[in-house]
Coordinates of C-alpha atoms in Angstrom, one line a residue:
X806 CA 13.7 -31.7 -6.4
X807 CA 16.3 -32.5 -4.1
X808 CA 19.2 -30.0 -3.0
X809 CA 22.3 -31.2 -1.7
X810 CA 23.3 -29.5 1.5
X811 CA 26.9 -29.3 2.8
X812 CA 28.5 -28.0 6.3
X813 CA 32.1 -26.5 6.6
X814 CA 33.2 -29.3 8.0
X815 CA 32.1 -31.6 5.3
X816 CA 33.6 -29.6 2.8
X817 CA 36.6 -29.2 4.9
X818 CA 37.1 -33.2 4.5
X819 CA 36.6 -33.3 1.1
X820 CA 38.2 -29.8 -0.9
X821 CA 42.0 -29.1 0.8
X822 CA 44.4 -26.9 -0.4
X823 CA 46.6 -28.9 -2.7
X824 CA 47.6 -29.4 -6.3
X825 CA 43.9 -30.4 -7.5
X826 CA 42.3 -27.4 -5.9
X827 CA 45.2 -25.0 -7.6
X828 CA 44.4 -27.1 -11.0
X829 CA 40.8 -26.3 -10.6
X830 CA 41.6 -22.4 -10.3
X831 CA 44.0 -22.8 -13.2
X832 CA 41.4 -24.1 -15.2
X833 CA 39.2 -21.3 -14.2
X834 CA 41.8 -18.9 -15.5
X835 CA 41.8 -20.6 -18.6
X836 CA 38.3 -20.1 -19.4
X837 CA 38.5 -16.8 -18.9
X838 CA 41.9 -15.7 -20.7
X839 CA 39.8 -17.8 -23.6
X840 CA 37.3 -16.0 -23.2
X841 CA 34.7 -18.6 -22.0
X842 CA 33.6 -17.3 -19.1
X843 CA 30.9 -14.6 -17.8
X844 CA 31.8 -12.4 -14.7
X845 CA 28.7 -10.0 -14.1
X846 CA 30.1 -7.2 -11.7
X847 CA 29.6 -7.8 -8.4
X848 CA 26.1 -6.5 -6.5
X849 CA 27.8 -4.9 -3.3
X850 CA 25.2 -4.3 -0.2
X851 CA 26.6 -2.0 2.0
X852 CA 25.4 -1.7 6.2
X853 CA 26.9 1.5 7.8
X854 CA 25.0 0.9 11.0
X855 CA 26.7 -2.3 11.8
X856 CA 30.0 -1.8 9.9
X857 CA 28.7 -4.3 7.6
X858 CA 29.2 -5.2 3.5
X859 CA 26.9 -8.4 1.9
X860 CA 28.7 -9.1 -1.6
X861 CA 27.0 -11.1 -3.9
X862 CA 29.3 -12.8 -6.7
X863 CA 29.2 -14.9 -9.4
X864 CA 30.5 -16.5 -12.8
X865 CA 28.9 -18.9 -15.2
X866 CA 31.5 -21.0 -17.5
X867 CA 30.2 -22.7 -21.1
X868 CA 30.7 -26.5 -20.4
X869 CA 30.5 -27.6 -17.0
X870 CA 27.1 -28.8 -16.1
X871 CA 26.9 -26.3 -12.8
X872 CA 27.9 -22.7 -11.7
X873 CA 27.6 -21.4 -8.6
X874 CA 26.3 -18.0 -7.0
X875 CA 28.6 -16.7 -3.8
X876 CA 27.0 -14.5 -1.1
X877 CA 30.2 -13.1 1.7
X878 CA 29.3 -10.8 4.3
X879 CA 31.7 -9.1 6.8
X880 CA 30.2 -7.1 9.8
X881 CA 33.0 -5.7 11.8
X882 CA 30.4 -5.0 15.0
X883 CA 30.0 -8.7 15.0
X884 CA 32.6 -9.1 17.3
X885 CA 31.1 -7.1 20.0
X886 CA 28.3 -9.8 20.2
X887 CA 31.0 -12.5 20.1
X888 CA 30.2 -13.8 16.7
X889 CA 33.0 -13.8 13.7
X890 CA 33.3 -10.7 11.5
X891 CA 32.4 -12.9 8.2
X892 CA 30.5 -15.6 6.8
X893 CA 29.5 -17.1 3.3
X894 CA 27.7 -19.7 1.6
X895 CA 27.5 -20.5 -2.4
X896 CA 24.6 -22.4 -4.0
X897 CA 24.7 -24.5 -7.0
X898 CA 23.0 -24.2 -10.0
X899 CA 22.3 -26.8 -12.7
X900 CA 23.9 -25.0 -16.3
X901 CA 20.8 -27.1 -17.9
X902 CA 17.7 -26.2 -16.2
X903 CA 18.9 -23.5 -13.4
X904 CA 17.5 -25.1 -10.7
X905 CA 19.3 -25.3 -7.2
X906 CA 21.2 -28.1 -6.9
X907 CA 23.4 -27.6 -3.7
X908 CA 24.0 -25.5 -0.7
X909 CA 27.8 -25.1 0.6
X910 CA 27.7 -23.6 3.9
X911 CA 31.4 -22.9 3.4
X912 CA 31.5 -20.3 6.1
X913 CA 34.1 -18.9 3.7
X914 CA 36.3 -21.4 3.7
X915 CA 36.5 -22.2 -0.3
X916 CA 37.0 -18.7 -1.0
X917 CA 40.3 -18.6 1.2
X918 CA 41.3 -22.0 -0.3
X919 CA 40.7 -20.5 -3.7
X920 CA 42.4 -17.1 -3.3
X921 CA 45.4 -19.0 -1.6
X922 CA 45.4 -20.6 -4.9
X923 CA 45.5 -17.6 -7.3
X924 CA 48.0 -16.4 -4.9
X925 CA 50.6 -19.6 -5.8
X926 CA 49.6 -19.3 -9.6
X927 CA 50.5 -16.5 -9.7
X928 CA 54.1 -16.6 -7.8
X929 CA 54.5 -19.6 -10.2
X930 CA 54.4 -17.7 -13.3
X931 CA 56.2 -14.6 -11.9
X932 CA 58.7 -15.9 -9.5
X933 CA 61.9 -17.0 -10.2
X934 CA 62.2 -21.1 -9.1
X935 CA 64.6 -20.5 -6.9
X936 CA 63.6 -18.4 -4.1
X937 CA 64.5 -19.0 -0.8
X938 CA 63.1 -16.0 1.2
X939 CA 59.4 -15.1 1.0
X940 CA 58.0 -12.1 2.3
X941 CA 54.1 -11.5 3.7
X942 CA 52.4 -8.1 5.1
X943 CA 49.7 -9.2 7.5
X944 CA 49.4 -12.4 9.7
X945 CA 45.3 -13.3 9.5
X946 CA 43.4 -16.1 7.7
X947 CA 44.7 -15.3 4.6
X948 CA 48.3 -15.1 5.4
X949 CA 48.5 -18.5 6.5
X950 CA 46.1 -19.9 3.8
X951 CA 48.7 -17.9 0.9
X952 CA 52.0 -19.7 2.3
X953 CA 50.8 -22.8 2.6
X954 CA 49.8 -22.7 -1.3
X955 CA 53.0 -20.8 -2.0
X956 CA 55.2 -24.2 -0.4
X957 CA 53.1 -26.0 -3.6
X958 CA 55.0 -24.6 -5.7
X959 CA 58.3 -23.1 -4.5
X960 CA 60.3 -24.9 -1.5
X961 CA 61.4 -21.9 0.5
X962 CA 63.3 -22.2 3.4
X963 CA 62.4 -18.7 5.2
X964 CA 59.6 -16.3 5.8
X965 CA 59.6 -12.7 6.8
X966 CA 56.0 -11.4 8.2
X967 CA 55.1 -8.2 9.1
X968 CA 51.7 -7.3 11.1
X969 CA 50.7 -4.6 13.4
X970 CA 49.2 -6.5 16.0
X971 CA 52.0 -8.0 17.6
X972 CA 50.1 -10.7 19.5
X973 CA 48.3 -12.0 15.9
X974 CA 52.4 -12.1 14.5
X975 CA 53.7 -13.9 16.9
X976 CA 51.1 -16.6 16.7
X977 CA 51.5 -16.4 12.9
X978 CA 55.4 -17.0 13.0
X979 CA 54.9 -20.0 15.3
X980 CA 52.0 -21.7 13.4
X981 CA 53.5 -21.1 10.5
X982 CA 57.5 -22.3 11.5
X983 CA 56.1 -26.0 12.4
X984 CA 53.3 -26.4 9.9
X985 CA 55.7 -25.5 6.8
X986 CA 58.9 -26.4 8.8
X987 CA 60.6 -23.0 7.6
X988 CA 62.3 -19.8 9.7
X989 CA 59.7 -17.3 10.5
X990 CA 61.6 -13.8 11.3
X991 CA 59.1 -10.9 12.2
X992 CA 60.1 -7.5 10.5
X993 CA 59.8 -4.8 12.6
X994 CA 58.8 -2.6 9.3
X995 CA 56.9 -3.5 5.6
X996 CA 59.7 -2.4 4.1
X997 CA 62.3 -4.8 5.7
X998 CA 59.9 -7.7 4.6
X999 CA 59.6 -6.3 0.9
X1000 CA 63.6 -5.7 0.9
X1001 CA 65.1 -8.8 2.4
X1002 CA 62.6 -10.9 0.3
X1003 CA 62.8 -13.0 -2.8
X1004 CA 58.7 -12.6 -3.3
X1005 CA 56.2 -11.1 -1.5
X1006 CA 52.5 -11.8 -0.7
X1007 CA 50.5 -9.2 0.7
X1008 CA 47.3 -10.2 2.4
X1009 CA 45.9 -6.9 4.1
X1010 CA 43.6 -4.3 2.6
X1011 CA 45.1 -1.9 5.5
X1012 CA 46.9 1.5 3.6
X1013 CA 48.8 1.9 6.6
X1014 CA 51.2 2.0 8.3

């Protein structure tokens, strides 16, 4: 039996964020409005001693030949060795004989092109077309990843962020001025960004400030 096995980098080359991958999500939401689709609730491992959390997540879609089975972990004490807080892989299973198939050591890199993608589906079905200011509450991997989908589908001209860590914002506002060739403004407060804004994204799972 051979198992395909691919590195972040390969996958990197060959699944972007663009109007296939948001198509592909769309299609996912379609099986499961329709009620084609199996979500089994997600098996959570939690790791006190090391601030850590493994999730283990899945769905498995009549039709398609293969489904796939996600494992994400998140250990905040990572950093004190030097390593990154998360990681992830998926593996592939064949819908016909539920054998392996492949290994996609995604290092969580589909998931954030995947939720930057229900992101823009959604602000495409509940924004109005013509926004011109959008609004986002955080500045990490997923703020970045959720305004470059939103400029898919909605061609606005400025961006508000807010963040608490002022060094992580300012970085954000000027990656994100000359890759989507918009005004970035930093807010000084959440509410400024969700008051001056035309839609807003928030990426944090902080309750505070």
């Amino acid at each position: 039996m051979k198992i395909t096995v691919l590195t972040e980098s390969e996958l990197r080359k060959c699944v972007t964020l663009d109007q296939e991958s948001l198509a592909a999500v769309a299609e996912g939401f379609s099986y499961l409005s329709k009620g084609k689709a199996t979500v089994p609730p997600v098996m959570r491992i939690l790791v006190p001693e090391r601030r850590g959390e493994v999730d283990v997540k899945s769905a498995y879609i009549r039709g398609p030949e293969s489904f796939a089975i996600k494992i994400a972990s998140g250990f905040s004490k990572n950093l004190d060795l030097g390593l990154q807080k998360s990681s992830g892989m998926m593996i592939l299973i064949s819908s016909q004989t539920g054998f392996p198939k492949a290994v996609l050591f995604d290092n969580g890199y589909l998931t954030q092109v995947r939720t930057g993608a229900a992101g823009a589906l959604a602000a495409d079905f509940l924004a109005r077309k013509n926004i011109e200011t959008v609004g986002v509450i955080g500045s990490g991997t997923q703020a970045r990843y959720q305004m470059r989908a939103l400029k898919l589908v909605r061609e606005f001209v400025r961006l508000l962020v807010y963040g608490i860590v002022s060094k992580e914002v300012e970085c954000y506002a000027e990656e994100m001025s000359t890759s989507l060739d918009v005004e970035v403004v930093i807010a000084g407060k959440a509410e400024t960004v969700v008051r001056e804004s035309d839609a807003v994204v928030t990426t944090t799972p902080s309750r505070e400030p």
